[in-house]
């Protein structure tokens, strides 16, 4: 089947992307801050105001670099906000955003919603879903599959897990985390090598590496700097070996791509 360009992806840095499919814009894990606690943005300008414009926002889990309340407060009234089930109980400030005109929907693995005719399905992720540093109320960490003209998988934060490809299902484009915001990755994350193994299992037509090369702890610029600079290039190399049929698009901050897919 001849390939066609059915979806557009813009990477704003970290896990923040705009996915546009069928004229509907989805924003993932918006983080529009120059500084977050001990982290500062070391690369790329802050996303412009247009980055906050979306019909729906997909929040993968409750960690502050993925569920960032000041960034969510920039969304226009009427924006659909999809969050893990239990998020408003764990993060009560979400209810104030709901009262300001955002349309809050709680999701669990397997749940589906329709956003202006485009289906969004929540899928499992292997990651600690609590609000940290303390979080007695648990919520599932999620990925999402946006299905309109193409099927786009946003993995959020996740490690490899048994049955990952089956849980996610067939996808055309995969937005995969390949690093982090510090010199060491803990449990429940993908580095470049593990992300390439996930890519081989998922077997999409195209992939975009995300979640690297944006934020870094203050005062630690000289500690394992390759973990900041190199994950994207390393992912490209590993993917060429493990999933040679997948086209990997290595984007800079603010760059966009229309991956070629066949449906």
Short mmCIF file of C-alpha atoms in Angstrom, two decimals:
data_model
loop_
_atom_site.label_atom_id
_atom_site.label_comp_id
_atom_site.label_asym_id
_atom_site.label_seq_id
_atom_site.Cartn_x
_atom_site.Cartn_y
_atom_site.Cartn_z
CA UNK A 1 0.00 0.00 0.00
CA UNK A 2 1.32 3.46 -0.87
CA UNK A 3 2.38 5.51 2.13
CA UNK A 4 0.61 8.72 3.07
CA UNK A 5 1.10 11.47 5.64
CA UNK A 6 -1.93 11.31 7.89
CA UNK A 7 -0.61 12.73 11.18
CA UNK A 8 1.68 15.58 12.21
CA UNK A 9 3.89 15.45 15.31
CA UNK A 10 5.65 18.40 16.94
CA UNK A 11 8.12 17.82 19.77
CA UNK A 12 8.32 20.73 22.22
CA UNK A 13 10.83 19.03 24.54
CA UNK A 14 10.73 16.46 27.36
CA UNK A 15 7.47 14.47 26.95
CA UNK A 16 5.51 17.38 25.49
CA UNK A 17 4.28 16.84 21.93
CA UNK A 18 1.45 18.03 19.74
CA UNK A 19 -0.17 15.28 17.69
CA UNK A 20 -2.56 16.50 15.01
CA UNK A 21 -4.79 13.94 13.32
CA UNK A 22 -7.92 14.59 11.26
CA UNK A 23 -7.68 18.27 12.17
CA UNK A 24 -7.83 17.49 15.91
CA UNK A 25 -4.91 18.54 18.11
CA UNK A 26 -3.73 16.50 21.08
CA UNK A 27 -1.11 17.77 23.54
CA UNK A 28 0.88 15.30 25.64
CA UNK A 29 2.15 15.95 29.18
CA UNK A 30 2.50 19.74 28.78
CA UNK A 31 5.49 21.24 30.57
CA UNK A 32 6.04 24.90 29.73
CA UNK A 33 8.34 25.84 32.61
CA UNK A 34 11.90 27.13 32.49
CA UNK A 35 12.48 25.62 35.91
CA UNK A 36 10.75 22.87 37.90
CA UNK A 37 12.01 22.29 41.45
CA UNK A 38 15.68 21.25 41.05
CA UNK A 39 15.42 20.96 37.26
CA UNK A 40 16.08 23.65 34.69
CA UNK A 41 15.53 23.65 30.98
CA UNK A 42 18.97 23.41 29.44
CA UNK A 43 18.05 23.14 25.77
CA UNK A 44 15.40 24.64 23.53
CA UNK A 45 13.30 27.75 23.94
CA UNK A 46 10.11 27.51 25.94
CA UNK A 47 7.21 26.40 23.73
CA UNK A 48 5.28 29.31 22.20
CA UNK A 49 1.72 30.15 23.18
CA UNK A 50 0.32 28.14 20.26
CA UNK A 51 1.69 24.95 21.86
CA UNK A 52 -0.99 25.21 24.54
CA UNK A 53 -3.78 25.13 21.94
CA UNK A 54 -5.36 21.69 21.69
CA UNK A 55 -8.73 20.01 21.68
CA UNK A 56 -7.51 17.46 24.24
CA UNK A 57 -4.53 17.00 26.57
CA UNK A 58 -3.22 13.55 27.46
CA UNK A 59 -1.62 13.26 30.91
CA UNK A 60 0.27 10.01 31.35
CA UNK A 61 0.91 10.03 35.11
CA UNK A 62 1.05 12.23 38.18
CA UNK A 63 4.75 13.09 38.45
CA UNK A 64 5.19 16.86 38.42
CA UNK A 65 7.17 16.89 35.15
CA UNK A 66 4.20 15.22 33.42
CA UNK A 67 1.23 16.62 35.35
CA UNK A 68 2.38 20.24 35.73
CA UNK A 69 -0.42 22.35 37.13
CA UNK A 70 0.83 25.81 35.98
CA UNK A 71 1.13 24.48 32.42
CA UNK A 72 -2.35 22.96 32.54
CA UNK A 73 -3.68 26.31 33.77
CA UNK A 74 -2.63 27.82 30.41
CA UNK A 75 -5.15 25.69 28.53
CA UNK A 76 -8.22 27.35 27.10
CA UNK A 77 -11.63 26.70 28.70
CA UNK A 78 -13.34 23.79 27.00
CA UNK A 79 -10.14 21.80 26.51
CA UNK A 80 -10.63 18.10 27.24
CA UNK A 81 -8.16 16.90 29.90
CA UNK A 82 -7.59 13.13 30.08
CA UNK A 83 -5.90 12.02 33.30
CA UNK A 84 -5.26 8.68 35.05
CA UNK A 85 -8.12 7.40 37.13
CA UNK A 86 -7.89 8.75 40.68
CA UNK A 87 -5.83 11.80 39.71
CA UNK A 88 -8.24 14.40 41.19
CA UNK A 89 -8.12 12.62 44.56
CA UNK A 90 -4.32 12.51 44.51
CA UNK A 91 -3.94 16.05 43.14
CA UNK A 92 -6.92 18.05 44.45
CA UNK A 93 -5.88 21.18 42.53
CA UNK A 94 -7.08 19.41 39.39
CA UNK A 95 -10.63 20.00 40.57
CA UNK A 96 -10.01 23.76 40.47
CA UNK A 97 -8.94 23.45 36.84
CA UNK A 98 -12.11 21.48 36.15
CA UNK A 99 -14.08 24.33 37.71
CA UNK A 100 -12.34 26.83 35.43
CA UNK A 101 -13.73 25.22 32.31
CA UNK A 102 -11.43 22.30 31.50
CA UNK A 103 -13.37 19.10 30.88
CA UNK A 104 -11.75 16.49 33.10
CA UNK A 105 -12.03 12.80 32.19
CA UNK A 106 -10.44 10.02 34.28
CA UNK A 107 -9.02 7.09 32.34
CA UNK A 108 -7.81 3.58 33.09
CA UNK A 109 -6.15 0.98 30.86
CA UNK A 110 -8.57 -0.09 28.14
CA UNK A 111 -10.82 2.97 28.46
CA UNK A 112 -11.67 4.84 25.27
CA UNK A 113 -13.06 8.30 24.58
CA UNK A 114 -13.91 10.11 21.37
CA UNK A 115 -12.55 13.62 20.81
CA UNK A 116 -14.25 15.21 17.80
CA UNK A 117 -14.40 11.85 16.05
CA UNK A 118 -10.87 10.73 16.92
CA UNK A 119 -10.60 7.81 19.36
CA UNK A 120 -8.20 7.93 22.30
CA UNK A 121 -7.49 4.66 24.10
CA UNK A 122 -5.60 4.42 27.38
CA UNK A 123 -3.03 1.60 27.58
CA UNK A 124 -0.89 0.31 30.46
CA UNK A 125 2.55 1.62 31.36
CA UNK A 126 5.15 0.20 33.72
CA UNK A 127 5.91 3.21 35.92
CA UNK A 128 5.22 4.52 39.42
CA UNK A 129 2.02 6.51 39.00
CA UNK A 130 1.98 8.26 42.40
CA UNK A 131 2.32 11.98 42.95
CA UNK A 132 5.81 12.31 44.41
CA UNK A 133 7.71 12.79 46.69
CA UNK A 134 4.86 11.37 48.77
CA UNK A 135 1.73 9.96 47.30
CA UNK A 136 -0.60 7.71 49.28
CA UNK A 137 -3.24 7.82 46.56
CA UNK A 138 -2.28 5.65 43.63
CA UNK A 139 -3.22 6.21 40.02
CA UNK A 140 -2.18 4.08 37.08
CA UNK A 141 0.56 5.31 34.80
CA UNK A 142 -0.77 5.28 31.26
CA UNK A 143 0.15 5.48 27.64
CA UNK A 144 -2.34 6.56 25.00
CA UNK A 145 -3.13 5.52 21.44
CA UNK A 146 -4.69 8.26 19.30
CA UNK A 147 -6.56 6.70 16.40
CA UNK A 148 -7.92 8.79 13.56
CA UNK A 149 -6.36 8.62 10.11
CA UNK A 150 -3.30 7.07 11.79
CA UNK A 151 -2.67 5.27 15.08
CA UNK A 152 -0.18 7.20 17.22
CA UNK A 153 1.16 5.75 20.47
CA UNK A 154 2.34 8.13 23.19
CA UNK A 155 4.11 5.97 25.76
CA UNK A 156 4.41 8.54 28.56
CA UNK A 157 6.96 7.06 30.97
CA UNK A 158 7.28 3.30 30.95
CA UNK A 159 9.64 0.41 31.20
CA UNK A 160 9.51 -2.70 29.06
CA UNK A 161 6.90 -5.18 30.21
CA UNK A 162 5.61 -8.56 29.08
CA UNK A 163 2.81 -8.24 26.57
CA UNK A 164 3.57 -4.60 25.79
CA UNK A 165 2.90 -4.92 22.05
CA UNK A 166 -0.34 -6.79 22.68
CA UNK A 167 -1.52 -4.20 25.24
CA UNK A 168 -0.76 -1.27 22.92
CA UNK A 169 -2.01 -2.94 19.75
CA UNK A 170 -1.11 -2.06 16.15
CA UNK A 171 0.31 1.44 15.76
CA UNK A 172 1.66 3.52 12.89
CA UNK A 173 3.70 6.07 14.86
CA UNK A 174 5.36 5.60 18.26
CA UNK A 175 6.47 8.46 20.53
CA UNK A 176 8.91 6.71 22.83
CA UNK A 177 10.88 8.00 25.83
CA UNK A 178 14.59 7.29 25.41
CA UNK A 179 16.13 9.04 28.43
CA UNK A 180 15.28 11.16 31.43
CA UNK A 181 16.09 14.31 33.36
CA UNK A 182 19.02 13.07 35.41
CA UNK A 183 22.25 11.10 35.15
CA UNK A 184 20.63 7.81 36.19
CA UNK A 185 17.39 6.18 35.10
CA UNK A 186 15.44 4.29 37.72
CA UNK A 187 13.00 1.42 37.41
CA UNK A 188 10.14 1.91 35.01
CA UNK A 189 11.98 3.89 32.33
CA UNK A 190 13.24 3.25 28.82
CA UNK A 191 16.78 4.14 27.85
CA UNK A 192 17.82 4.20 24.20
CA UNK A 193 18.51 0.47 24.04
CA UNK A 194 15.33 -0.63 25.79
CA UNK A 195 13.30 1.83 23.73
CA UNK A 196 14.68 0.22 20.57
CA UNK A 197 13.62 -3.19 21.88
CA UNK A 198 10.13 -1.80 22.49
CA UNK A 199 10.18 -0.38 18.97
CA UNK A 200 11.04 -3.78 17.52
CA UNK A 201 8.10 -5.34 19.37
CA UNK A 202 5.63 -2.60 18.42
CA UNK A 203 6.77 -2.46 14.78
CA UNK A 204 5.24 0.89 13.75
CA UNK A 205 6.01 2.59 10.46
CA UNK A 206 7.68 5.54 12.20
CA UNK A 207 8.98 6.65 15.57
CA UNK A 208 9.94 9.87 17.34
CA UNK A 209 12.24 9.71 20.40
CA UNK A 210 11.20 12.02 23.26
CA UNK A 211 11.86 12.57 26.97
CA UNK A 212 15.55 13.45 26.80
CA UNK A 213 17.85 16.40 26.25
CA UNK A 214 15.60 19.05 27.79
CA UNK A 215 15.71 19.25 31.61
CA UNK A 216 18.65 18.53 33.91
CA UNK A 217 19.33 18.99 37.64
CA UNK A 218 20.84 22.34 38.57
CA UNK A 219 24.55 22.09 39.29
CA UNK A 220 24.95 18.67 37.67
CA UNK A 221 25.85 19.67 34.13
CA UNK A 222 29.17 17.82 34.34
CA UNK A 223 27.76 14.57 35.79
CA UNK A 224 27.35 11.92 33.07
CA UNK A 225 26.57 14.58 30.43
CA UNK A 226 26.16 11.92 27.74
CA UNK A 227 22.89 10.94 29.43
CA UNK A 228 21.61 14.40 28.50
CA UNK A 229 23.09 14.79 25.03
CA UNK A 230 23.25 11.33 23.45
CA UNK A 231 20.02 9.30 23.98
CA UNK A 232 18.42 10.43 20.72
CA UNK A 233 21.42 9.49 18.58
CA UNK A 234 21.86 6.24 20.50
CA UNK A 235 18.22 5.36 19.89
CA UNK A 236 18.68 5.93 16.16
CA UNK A 237 21.66 3.53 16.14
CA UNK A 238 19.91 0.83 18.19
CA UNK A 239 16.73 1.15 16.13
CA UNK A 240 18.66 0.71 12.89
CA UNK A 241 19.91 -2.63 14.22
CA UNK A 242 16.78 -3.94 15.98
CA UNK A 243 13.97 -2.41 13.89
CA UNK A 244 15.51 -1.51 10.52
CA UNK A 245 12.15 -1.09 8.76
CA UNK A 246 11.02 1.67 11.13
CA UNK A 247 11.74 5.24 10.04
CA UNK A 248 13.04 7.19 13.05
CA UNK A 249 12.55 10.96 13.02
CA UNK A 250 15.07 12.69 15.31
CA UNK A 251 13.51 16.08 16.00
CA UNK A 252 14.88 19.22 17.56
CA UNK A 253 12.79 21.22 20.01
CA UNK A 254 9.88 22.82 18.19
CA UNK A 255 10.41 20.75 15.04
CA UNK A 256 7.55 18.88 13.41
CA UNK A 257 7.23 15.93 11.08
CA UNK A 258 4.51 14.25 9.07
CA UNK A 259 5.53 10.59 9.23
CA UNK A 260 4.62 8.44 6.27
CA UNK A 261 2.22 5.69 7.22
CA UNK A 262 0.30 3.06 5.27
CA UNK A 263 -3.31 2.39 6.23
#
